[in-house]
Amino acid sequence: SIFMLNVGYEMKTEIYEKSIDLASQKMLQKAEEEGIETAWDRYEKQLPQCSFGQLGVCCRNCNMGPCRIDPFGEGAQKGICGATADIIVARNFLRMIAAGAAAHSDHARDAVLTFKKMSEGEAGSYRIKDEAKLLSLASEYGIPSEGKSLEEVAGKLADTLLQEFGKQDGHLQCTRRVPESRLKLWAELGIEPRGIDREIVECMHRTHIGVDNDAVHILLQGLRTGLSDGWGGSMIATDVQDVLFGTPQPRRSTVNLGVLSSDKVNVIVHGHEPILSEMIVEAAEDPELLKLAEEKGASGINVAGICCTGNETLMRHGTPIAGTFLQQELAVITGAVEAMVVDVQCVMPSLGELTGCYHTKFISTSPKADFPNTVRMEFHENRAYETAKEIVKIAVENFPNRVPEKVTIPEEKQECMVGFSAEAILSALGGSPDPLIEAIKGGAVRGIGAVVGCNNVKIKHNYGHVNLVKELIKNNVLVVTTGCNAIACAEAGLLLPEASEMAGDGLKAVCKALGIPPVLHMGSCVDISRILVLASAIANRLGVDISDLPAAGAAPEWMSEKAVSIGAYVVSSGVFTVLGTIPAVLGSQAVTSLLTGGLNGVVGASFAVEPDPLKAADLMLEHIDEKRKALGLN
Ligand code: XCC
Ligand code: SF4
């Protein structure tokens, strides 16, 4: 059936079912009219999805398989090697954690390698932007800085950081930021991470046929590997990127597909690494290229982000963001994108065929990542700026190829306030977490909700994100956010100080007094490390463990393996976490009940699964209230 939209637009009901976002709905409609396929169409073609896969009971870890366990107890209950559903589900889950931790940590490695080359003068386009952070990291890692040049200190720090990846024993330095009680618990459980790479390799080893065949034992390695990401790879990525590109400070920007320009050259940066997007942002201001743009009939060059590479430049430069994970195809469908420039992670291979339907150039820049129909332009530190200029030039030269009849840019765009690094939050609070702690104690702020993660076609685009967050702030929970949740919140207008009008009275008053939004954008997905640092600072100040805090986490629309690793380290750090989509573990009673209950007795926190965002908010509120009560607050 057809509905009239209040904008005088006829739109099919099915499109309302796909996204809550008007700009996205319009582009979905355009896609349909033009016969263009999107992720939603491909999802439909996948239905019904394989139930063995959904339950996690399919194993392909050796070539005697694939083996699958009959969930109804009638057919096979063991794989050929004898692996049970518990073993298979746990092994599959561990491999997801390993892949997620690898993605974050390998991103971190590249950031450190760039940092090292910068210190040796071999990455001329990069500089030290945050000296204070460099020096404080140096002292944390025991590197003397007195009488040394900043480059020397950076070089030594880079070497030390690189060793964190290949460490064979001892501890990861970042884990020392956690409250002592938590560290002690990890040590007792044997899940304190050793080397970052080591944990990931060990996951692959353990899940090889005939190695680790006890679900609990396997999952403990999952927690350790998650921790090597959260308190290792991800944290190192955040730290080094802050030194190289600056620690984010509050600033304003705009989001959603409407940030694309009708008269400027649109360059989209998509993926995860600021190493690339920083340079593209700079190149877009190059006078030579601006002149060329003018010659080509454009009034300027507009860089917009998608996913976390977008979050990185948004946080540090206020570069606008065109959309979340599920808007990457929709951005191309506007017909107004001259170049889609990508690095790694969350980039749909469908963009190859899709960009072929428009004038958009699809440019792949990472030596690690390739896609169909890309122009490959590998990004290397020694000539990063030159490559960025070449990329932007391709976009500019592509401007005259824009086909006016194919261009529709939705007018929807939303202002937002971003840039809340842990440092920025502390300084907004006047230098210490005390005002926030007092607000929590007094009850004006009921607790803290950390809401993060992806989009997933299984959930109406942004529905889970926006409704969960709105419900939390309405109940006086201060929300911290990263990744695609942050973009979704921005699109819904929740990242503005004015959004405190949607908050409960207590939170509203606190936001007004501090001039902050009720939802604080803390960065990209690796920047969940910032949330860990903030939680530690608050716990330490209160003299309690993280698991004692009135805080809860959620990933309402998660889909990536990185999200599984994140879940593992957030829960291992003591934070109850609600997942909005069901992980592939239900085929094992043992694994499911451990993750959703048993872990409480191990790490003092567990997962819950709740697709309905309002019910998810209730679970978080319930948890927050329990913790308040235990702390003697009401
Ligand atoms: Fe990717 Fe980080 Fe997920 Fe968004 S939130 S879809 S992982 S971009 Ni991390
Ligand atoms: Fe089957 Fe075991 Fe091989 Fe998995 S490891 S495919 S369960 S035989």
XYZ file of C-alpha atoms and ligand atoms in Angstrom:
651
model
C 0.000 0.000 0.000
C 1.016 3.585 -0.496
C 1.158 6.220 2.242
C 1.407 9.971 1.845
C 4.307 11.355 3.738
C 3.937 14.771 5.340
C 6.507 16.069 2.861
C 4.069 15.499 0.030
C 5.879 12.381 -1.031
C 4.314 9.024 -1.762
C 6.131 6.224 -0.064
C 5.510 2.503 0.171
C 4.806 1.054 3.600
C 7.632 -1.473 3.284
C 10.043 1.399 3.188
C 8.840 2.595 6.572
C 9.708 -0.863 7.827
C 13.323 -0.541 6.715
C 14.435 2.678 8.377
C 13.106 5.277 10.780
C 15.187 7.929 9.067
C 13.400 10.097 6.509
C 16.478 10.784 4.374
C 17.148 7.059 4.204
C 13.539 6.290 3.354
C 13.694 8.709 0.450
C 16.814 7.080 -0.933
C 15.327 3.608 -0.489
C 12.394 4.810 -2.547
C 14.738 6.211 -5.193
C 16.580 2.881 -5.268
C 13.340 1.080 -5.885
C 12.314 3.445 -8.654
C 15.685 3.039 -10.341
C 15.731 -0.734 -9.908
C 18.769 -0.576 -7.643
C 19.379 -3.348 -5.107
C 20.350 -2.621 -1.498
C 21.302 -4.652 1.578
C 17.607 -4.864 2.514
C 16.758 -6.534 -0.812
C 19.619 -8.979 -0.447
C 18.483 -9.746 3.097
C 15.053 -10.667 1.772
C 16.639 -13.003 -0.734
C 18.490 -14.716 2.121
C 15.286 -15.547 3.974
C 14.741 -17.895 5.620
C 18.279 -17.821 6.947
C 19.896 -21.150 7.809
C 18.849 -22.178 11.311
C 21.983 -24.220 11.916
C 23.981 -21.073 11.277
C 21.688 -18.964 13.420
C 22.059 -21.360 16.326
C 25.818 -21.628 15.881
C 25.792 -25.416 15.554
C 27.492 -25.722 12.157
C 31.214 -26.526 12.230
C 33.614 -26.260 9.290
C 36.813 -26.342 11.290
C 38.129 -29.422 9.517
C 37.565 -31.087 6.186
C 35.776 -34.113 7.583
C 32.951 -31.618 8.029
C 30.917 -29.582 7.646
C 29.175 -31.073 10.649
C 25.978 -29.823 12.195
C 24.074 -30.695 15.304
C 20.354 -31.319 15.182
C 18.863 -28.791 17.596
C 15.749 -30.925 18.099
C 17.751 -33.809 19.500
C 16.600 -36.214 16.814
C 19.480 -36.244 14.351
C 23.232 -36.069 14.950
C 24.264 -34.807 18.371
C 27.983 -34.915 17.671
C 30.317 -33.884 14.868
C 32.488 -36.545 13.254
C 35.305 -35.827 15.730
C 32.826 -36.053 18.590
C 32.402 -32.311 19.150
C 29.085 -31.527 20.825
C 26.848 -28.505 20.292
C 28.457 -26.854 23.321
C 31.931 -27.252 21.875
C 30.957 -26.149 18.373
C 29.010 -23.102 19.538
C 31.782 -22.018 21.916
C 34.452 -22.466 19.249
C 32.477 -20.471 16.683
C 31.907 -17.715 19.228
C 35.606 -17.625 20.089
C 36.504 -17.258 16.421
C 34.184 -14.262 16.156
C 35.936 -12.641 19.100
C 39.327 -13.393 17.576
C 38.331 -11.810 14.261
C 36.918 -8.742 15.960
C 39.940 -8.271 18.214
C 42.200 -8.762 15.179
C 40.389 -6.041 13.224
C 40.702 -3.475 16.014
C 44.224 -4.429 16.940
C 45.591 -4.589 13.418
C 44.181 -1.106 12.896
C 46.091 -0.117 16.054
C 49.287 -1.684 14.715
C 49.074 0.419 11.563
C 48.515 3.541 13.629
C 51.637 2.739 15.684
C 53.666 1.980 12.547
C 52.657 5.364 11.111
C 53.584 6.946 14.439
C 56.973 5.253 14.287
C 57.632 6.367 10.700
C 56.591 9.882 11.700
C 59.179 9.820 14.508
C 61.839 8.797 11.983
C 60.892 11.592 9.607
C 59.557 9.130 7.050
C 55.928 10.141 7.219
C 56.261 13.806 6.358
C 52.546 14.502 6.271
C 51.977 13.513 9.883
C 53.038 15.457 12.964
C 52.744 15.303 16.724
C 49.518 17.181 17.427
C 49.093 16.477 21.127
C 52.404 16.882 22.906
C 50.899 16.643 26.368
C 49.350 13.275 25.591
C 52.631 12.060 24.092
C 54.516 12.975 27.258
C 51.937 11.493 29.573
C 51.953 8.231 27.605
C 55.743 8.200 27.667
C 55.764 8.478 31.428
C 53.085 5.791 31.706
C 55.269 3.442 29.666
C 58.396 4.361 31.629
C 60.087 6.238 28.799
C 62.257 9.125 29.956
C 61.564 12.338 28.081
C 63.810 14.839 29.774
C 66.342 16.397 27.467
C 64.967 14.416 24.525
C 63.292 15.710 21.421
C 59.617 14.910 20.976
C 60.508 12.762 17.979
C 62.948 10.729 20.058
C 60.319 10.176 22.726
C 57.771 9.268 20.059
C 60.194 6.763 18.510
C 60.821 5.057 21.841
C 57.132 5.023 22.651
C 56.335 3.532 19.238
C 58.863 0.732 19.811
C 57.405 -0.021 23.219
C 53.867 -0.018 21.870
C 54.821 -2.334 19.026
C 56.121 -4.790 21.595
C 52.685 -4.949 23.199
C 51.501 -6.803 20.116
C 54.157 -9.489 20.100
C 54.596 -9.808 23.855
C 54.895 -13.427 24.992
C 54.338 -12.871 28.705
C 54.044 -10.162 31.301
C 51.193 -7.705 30.990
C 49.769 -5.072 28.688
C 50.551 -1.660 30.103
C 47.063 -0.247 29.374
C 45.486 -2.817 31.691
C 47.089 -0.908 34.582
C 44.468 1.788 34.057
C 41.748 -0.472 35.406
C 40.835 -0.439 39.127
C 43.088 -2.782 41.085
C 40.219 -4.999 42.213
C 39.383 -5.806 38.571
C 42.989 -6.492 37.679
C 43.227 -8.866 40.605
C 40.100 -10.650 39.481
C 41.466 -11.071 35.949
C 44.692 -12.487 37.343
C 42.811 -14.946 39.564
C 40.706 -16.078 36.631
C 43.739 -16.377 34.399
C 42.247 -13.997 31.856
C 44.654 -11.114 32.135
C 45.737 -10.595 28.523
C 49.353 -11.219 27.569
C 50.427 -10.119 24.079
C 47.732 -8.709 21.810
C 48.614 -10.912 18.849
C 49.241 -13.859 21.108
C 45.673 -14.021 22.355
C 44.280 -13.904 18.830
C 46.651 -16.610 17.596
C 45.803 -18.742 20.595
C 42.094 -18.524 19.711
C 42.824 -19.864 16.258
C 44.973 -22.621 17.733
C 42.455 -23.602 20.368
C 39.633 -23.833 17.834
C 41.587 -26.055 15.458
C 40.278 -29.628 15.488
C 41.232 -31.473 18.614
C 42.542 -28.739 20.896
C 40.208 -26.927 23.284
C 36.995 -28.852 23.811
C 35.439 -27.424 26.924
C 32.927 -24.621 26.475
C 33.839 -22.769 29.678
C 37.551 -23.036 29.024
C 37.019 -21.786 25.462
C 34.920 -18.828 26.600
C 37.475 -17.757 29.191
C 39.967 -17.410 26.355
C 37.303 -15.334 24.621
C 37.211 -12.938 27.557
C 40.997 -12.699 27.624
C 41.118 -11.997 23.900
C 38.412 -9.370 24.226
C 40.437 -7.720 26.984
C 43.520 -7.685 24.758
C 41.406 -5.633 22.354
C 39.666 -3.220 24.746
C 42.586 -2.674 27.098
C 45.169 -3.307 24.378
C 44.647 -2.831 20.659
C 41.724 -0.432 20.767
C 43.189 1.625 23.580
C 46.533 1.910 21.813
C 44.755 2.963 18.614
C 42.918 5.729 20.449
C 46.030 6.948 22.269
C 48.296 7.036 19.245
C 45.658 8.630 17.033
C 45.167 11.335 19.648
C 48.894 12.073 19.693
C 49.053 12.177 15.887
C 45.793 13.932 15.116
C 44.826 15.651 18.346
C 42.622 14.667 21.278
C 39.015 15.525 20.395
C 37.410 18.579 21.960
C 33.738 19.584 21.795
C 32.685 21.089 18.486
C 29.645 21.258 16.254
C 28.936 19.605 12.959
C 26.127 18.186 10.830
C 25.052 14.676 9.891
C 22.874 12.696 7.513
C 22.623 12.363 3.742
C 21.646 16.015 3.463
C 25.265 17.018 4.167
C 26.076 16.030 0.586
C 26.368 19.135 -1.539
C 24.544 19.870 -4.750
C 27.195 22.223 -6.077
C 30.418 20.983 -4.500
C 32.499 17.921 -5.253
C 31.430 15.252 -2.755
C 34.143 12.970 -1.445
C 33.054 10.297 1.006
C 35.573 8.727 3.380
C 34.344 5.386 4.639
C 35.911 2.702 6.787
C 37.882 3.059 9.990
C 41.350 4.563 9.840
C 41.979 8.262 10.420
C 45.416 7.790 8.845
C 43.612 8.093 5.510
C 40.723 10.415 6.262
C 42.904 13.013 7.998
C 44.883 13.461 4.812
C 41.794 13.585 2.591
C 40.336 16.318 4.779
C 43.581 18.275 4.395
C 43.797 17.676 0.649
C 40.255 18.962 0.189
C 41.532 22.362 1.332
C 44.462 22.408 -1.076
C 44.308 25.659 -3.111
C 45.409 23.853 -6.260
C 42.529 21.387 -6.001
C 40.031 24.071 -5.057
C 41.038 25.946 -8.188
C 40.604 22.809 -10.265
C 37.185 22.272 -8.703
C 36.193 25.764 -9.779
C 37.388 25.075 -13.303
C 35.227 21.985 -13.345
C 32.182 23.984 -12.365
C 32.033 23.080 -8.684
C 31.826 25.628 -5.884
C 34.177 23.696 -3.610
C 35.100 20.303 -2.211
C 32.942 18.674 0.419
C 34.304 15.758 2.472
C 31.759 13.674 4.379
C 32.253 10.531 6.426
C 30.536 7.207 6.814
C 31.097 4.775 9.687
C 34.117 5.207 11.947
C 36.642 6.842 9.654
C 33.913 9.483 9.510
C 33.627 9.512 13.288
C 37.379 10.111 13.556
C 37.332 13.241 11.361
C 34.021 14.368 12.835
C 35.488 14.248 16.346
C 38.680 16.112 15.424
C 37.647 18.507 12.640
C 33.874 18.640 12.670
C 33.822 17.129 9.164
C 30.179 16.220 8.486
C 28.966 12.633 8.408
C 26.717 11.347 5.632
C 25.509 8.284 7.471
C 25.769 5.053 9.382
C 26.724 1.602 8.125
C 23.366 1.004 6.410
C 23.485 4.378 4.672
C 26.655 3.648 2.676
C 24.705 2.427 -0.339
C 22.099 5.165 0.090
C 24.805 7.819 -0.151
C 25.834 6.513 -3.572
C 22.179 6.326 -4.607
C 21.883 10.114 -4.199
C 23.833 10.243 -7.456
C 25.858 13.095 -6.002
C 28.991 11.311 -4.794
C 32.067 11.876 -6.959
C 34.267 9.482 -5.015
C 33.678 6.839 -2.369
C 37.065 6.438 -0.706
C 37.446 3.461 1.592
C 40.023 1.825 3.816
C 39.092 -1.125 6.021
C 36.112 -2.689 7.835
C 32.341 -2.371 7.313
C 32.699 -1.484 3.629
C 30.130 -3.445 1.622
C 31.505 -5.178 -1.471
C 28.168 -4.313 -3.080
C 29.524 -0.784 -3.540
C 31.464 -2.074 -6.544
C 28.415 -2.862 -8.635
C 26.432 0.008 -7.152
C 28.959 2.737 -7.960
C 28.953 1.334 -11.499
C 25.305 2.408 -11.811
C 26.260 6.022 -11.083
C 29.210 8.227 -11.935
C 30.822 7.534 -8.528
C 34.464 6.416 -8.448
C 35.066 3.698 -5.873
C 38.598 4.089 -4.530
C 40.188 1.491 -2.284
C 43.248 2.609 -0.343
C 44.360 -0.092 2.087
C 46.970 -2.628 0.992
C 44.820 -5.096 2.945
C 41.436 -4.437 1.412
C 40.124 -4.768 -2.093
C 36.619 -4.714 -3.548
C 35.033 -5.298 -6.945
C 35.384 -2.456 -9.464
C 37.681 -0.252 -7.426
C 40.344 2.126 -8.501
C 43.180 0.989 -6.228
C 45.268 3.763 -4.751
C 47.320 2.353 -1.936
C 48.019 4.675 0.897
C 51.566 4.710 2.242
C 52.879 7.018 4.945
C 55.856 8.321 3.008
C 53.574 9.963 0.452
C 50.256 10.106 2.252
C 49.431 13.680 1.360
C 50.387 13.236 -2.291
C 48.148 10.159 -2.544
C 45.322 12.011 -0.812
C 45.683 14.811 -3.356
C 45.625 12.347 -6.239
C 42.463 10.807 -4.806
C 40.706 14.130 -4.343
C 41.793 15.130 -7.849
C 40.060 12.076 -9.295
C 36.916 13.136 -7.468
C 37.167 16.708 -8.730
C 37.720 15.592 -12.299
C 34.698 13.356 -11.967
C 32.391 16.262 -11.069
C 31.396 17.075 -14.674
C 30.259 13.467 -15.051
C 27.467 13.942 -12.524
C 24.150 13.178 -14.228
C 21.674 15.835 -13.077
C 18.614 13.633 -13.729
C 20.037 10.994 -11.422
C 20.767 13.352 -8.530
C 18.470 13.635 -5.526
C 20.001 14.778 -2.284
C 17.545 14.530 0.600
C 17.351 17.844 2.425
C 17.510 16.187 5.853
C 20.549 17.066 7.862
C 20.911 17.534 11.559
C 23.210 19.597 13.691
C 25.174 17.851 16.438
C 27.760 18.491 19.132
C 30.600 15.999 19.240
C 34.167 15.578 20.490
C 33.698 14.235 24.012
C 36.959 12.429 24.635
C 37.478 11.379 28.263
C 39.778 14.394 28.552
C 37.086 16.706 27.165
C 34.454 15.298 29.511
C 36.708 15.789 32.517
C 37.442 19.330 31.507
C 33.722 20.034 30.915
C 33.280 18.830 34.497
C 35.919 21.287 35.681
C 38.894 18.933 35.785
C 37.668 16.021 37.889
C 34.853 13.486 37.720
C 33.535 14.775 41.062
C 30.622 16.872 39.770
C 29.344 13.876 37.817
C 29.839 11.607 40.810
C 27.939 14.077 42.993
C 25.115 14.179 40.444
C 24.995 10.385 40.463
C 25.069 10.243 44.244
C 22.380 12.878 44.544
C 20.226 11.025 42.028
C 19.966 13.763 39.392
C 21.868 11.383 37.155
C 20.559 7.887 37.763
C 23.487 6.222 36.049
C 25.526 5.940 32.885
C 24.521 4.071 29.747
C 27.135 3.173 27.150
C 25.328 2.568 23.874
C 27.378 1.568 20.864
C 27.550 -0.525 17.731
C 26.386 -1.075 14.216
C 23.270 -1.221 12.092
C 21.817 -4.583 11.191
C 19.141 -5.209 8.521
C 17.423 -7.476 11.033
C 16.396 -4.349 12.933
C 14.707 -1.320 11.407
C 17.567 1.073 10.646
C 18.276 3.285 13.692
C 15.065 2.201 15.446
C 16.916 0.287 18.146
C 19.561 2.971 18.622
C 17.313 5.984 18.855
C 14.544 4.487 20.950
C 16.881 2.893 23.456
C 18.843 6.086 23.951
C 15.727 8.254 24.207
C 14.302 5.965 26.846
C 17.528 6.086 28.838
C 17.839 9.858 28.887
C 14.151 10.195 29.688
C 14.999 8.163 32.779
C 17.930 10.400 33.706
C 20.637 8.072 32.437
C 23.537 9.990 30.917
C 24.455 8.234 27.682
C 27.946 7.890 26.220
C 28.115 6.658 22.658
C 30.484 5.654 19.854
C 30.391 4.125 16.384
C 27.211 3.911 14.383
C 25.050 4.444 17.458
C 26.621 7.880 17.802
C 25.784 8.695 14.176
C 22.229 7.420 14.616
C 21.812 9.578 17.733
C 23.214 12.561 15.875
C 20.712 12.048 13.059
C 17.912 11.996 15.599
C 19.068 15.286 17.125
C 20.138 13.687 20.395
C 23.695 15.049 20.341
C 22.685 18.625 21.041
C 22.551 20.447 24.362
C 18.929 21.267 23.428
C 18.169 17.530 23.456
C 18.244 17.756 27.247
C 14.600 18.808 26.812
C 13.972 15.128 26.058
C 15.739 14.097 29.261
C 14.308 13.595 32.712
C 14.402 16.595 35.033
C 17.570 15.584 36.865
C 19.654 14.938 33.784
C 18.185 18.002 32.088
C 19.378 20.249 34.907
C 22.866 18.742 34.872
C 23.157 19.107 31.086
C 21.978 22.691 31.233
C 24.405 23.573 34.002
C 27.318 22.090 32.060
C 26.123 23.063 28.580
C 26.456 19.482 27.339
C 24.121 17.173 25.433
C 22.499 14.279 27.334
C 24.231 11.936 24.875
C 27.987 12.336 24.600
C 29.755 11.288 21.392
C 33.037 9.702 22.487
C 34.273 8.628 19.056
C 34.774 5.641 16.812
C 34.488 1.997 17.807
C 38.115 1.727 18.945
C 37.271 4.721 21.138
C 35.130 2.542 23.365
C 38.501 2.493 25.097
C 37.679 6.085 26.109
C 34.573 4.791 27.852
C 36.699 2.245 29.737
C 39.095 4.976 30.837
C 36.213 7.172 31.991
C 34.581 4.288 33.873
C 37.900 3.530 35.570
C 38.352 7.143 36.575
C 34.897 7.195 38.162
C 35.335 3.818 39.874
C 38.761 4.750 41.195
C 37.470 8.043 42.517
C 34.688 6.211 44.353
C 37.067 3.517 45.519
C 34.941 0.764 43.974
C 35.187 -1.672 41.081
C 33.713 -0.933 37.637
C 31.128 -3.647 38.267
C 29.860 -1.638 41.254
C 28.989 1.407 39.159
C 25.390 2.227 38.242
C 26.255 1.724 34.593
C 25.157 -0.547 31.774
C 26.030 -1.077 28.133
C 24.079 -1.886 24.992
C 24.603 -2.649 21.319
C 21.048 -2.420 19.974
C 21.770 -3.143 16.289
C 25.152 -4.871 16.336
C 26.312 -7.047 13.463
C 30.130 -7.107 13.227
C 32.609 -9.523 14.788
C 34.239 -6.475 16.348
C 31.043 -5.977 18.317
C 31.433 -9.480 19.766
C 34.956 -8.696 20.884
C 33.702 -5.418 22.353
C 30.960 -7.261 24.207
C 33.553 -9.666 25.591
C 35.761 -6.931 27.003
C 32.959 -4.707 28.242
C 31.404 -7.569 30.194
C 34.842 -8.740 31.413
C 35.408 -5.208 32.618
C 32.313 -5.548 34.787
C 29.589 -3.867 32.723
C 26.223 -5.561 32.136
C 25.518 -5.418 28.384
C 22.289 -5.812 26.402
C 22.524 -7.068 22.835
C 19.752 -6.117 20.428
C 20.366 -8.883 17.910
C 20.771 -12.519 18.905
C 24.297 -13.922 18.692
C 24.674 -17.379 17.145
C 24.886 -19.233 20.443
C 21.372 -20.480 21.139
C 22.278 -23.977 19.904
C 24.135 -24.514 23.173
C 22.283 -24.294 26.440
C 25.588 -24.241 28.310
C 27.086 -21.344 26.336
C 23.848 -19.355 26.361
C 23.349 -19.662 30.077
C 26.968 -18.859 30.813
C 26.844 -15.685 28.709
C 23.506 -14.529 30.054
C 23.894 -15.515 33.678
C 26.848 -17.625 34.730
C 29.356 -14.911 33.872
C 27.958 -12.859 36.741
C 29.602 -15.239 39.152
C 32.859 -15.022 37.209
C 33.383 -11.411 36.145
C 30.491 -9.727 37.965
C 28.582 -8.923 34.778
C 26.811 -10.724 31.953
C 24.980 -10.282 28.679
C 21.264 -10.058 28.021
C 19.568 -10.260 24.645
C 16.598 -7.974 23.997
C 15.616 -6.775 20.513
C 12.920 -4.397 21.801
C 14.777 -1.185 22.682
C 12.279 -0.110 25.333
C 12.556 -3.434 27.112
C 16.328 -3.258 26.713
C 16.262 0.135 28.417
C 14.213 -1.388 31.250
C 16.820 -4.102 31.754
C 19.533 -1.467 31.928
C 17.543 0.690 34.343
C 16.853 -2.287 36.557
C 20.549 -3.087 36.646
C 21.471 0.535 37.340
C 18.992 0.657 40.223
C 20.388 -2.537 41.724
C 23.868 -1.066 41.641
C 22.645 2.182 43.166
C 21.050 0.244 45.966
C 24.215 -1.754 46.620
C 26.150 1.512 46.867
C 23.598 2.829 49.347
C 22.185 5.405 46.915
C 18.518 5.810 46.197
Fe 31.074 -0.867 11.602
Fe 32.631 1.222 13.353
Fe 29.624 -1.460 13.546
Fe 29.441 0.887 12.519
S 29.562 0.397 14.626
S 28.986 -0.910 11.549
S 31.594 -2.082 13.349
S 31.382 1.284 11.735
Ni 31.587 -0.099 15.400
Fe 33.137 -31.869 12.197
Fe 34.832 -31.934 14.288
Fe 35.725 -31.293 11.858
Fe 34.122 -29.618 13.168
S 36.165 -30.220 13.760
S 33.995 -30.155 11.013
S 32.778 -31.030 14.265
S 34.843 -33.257 12.508
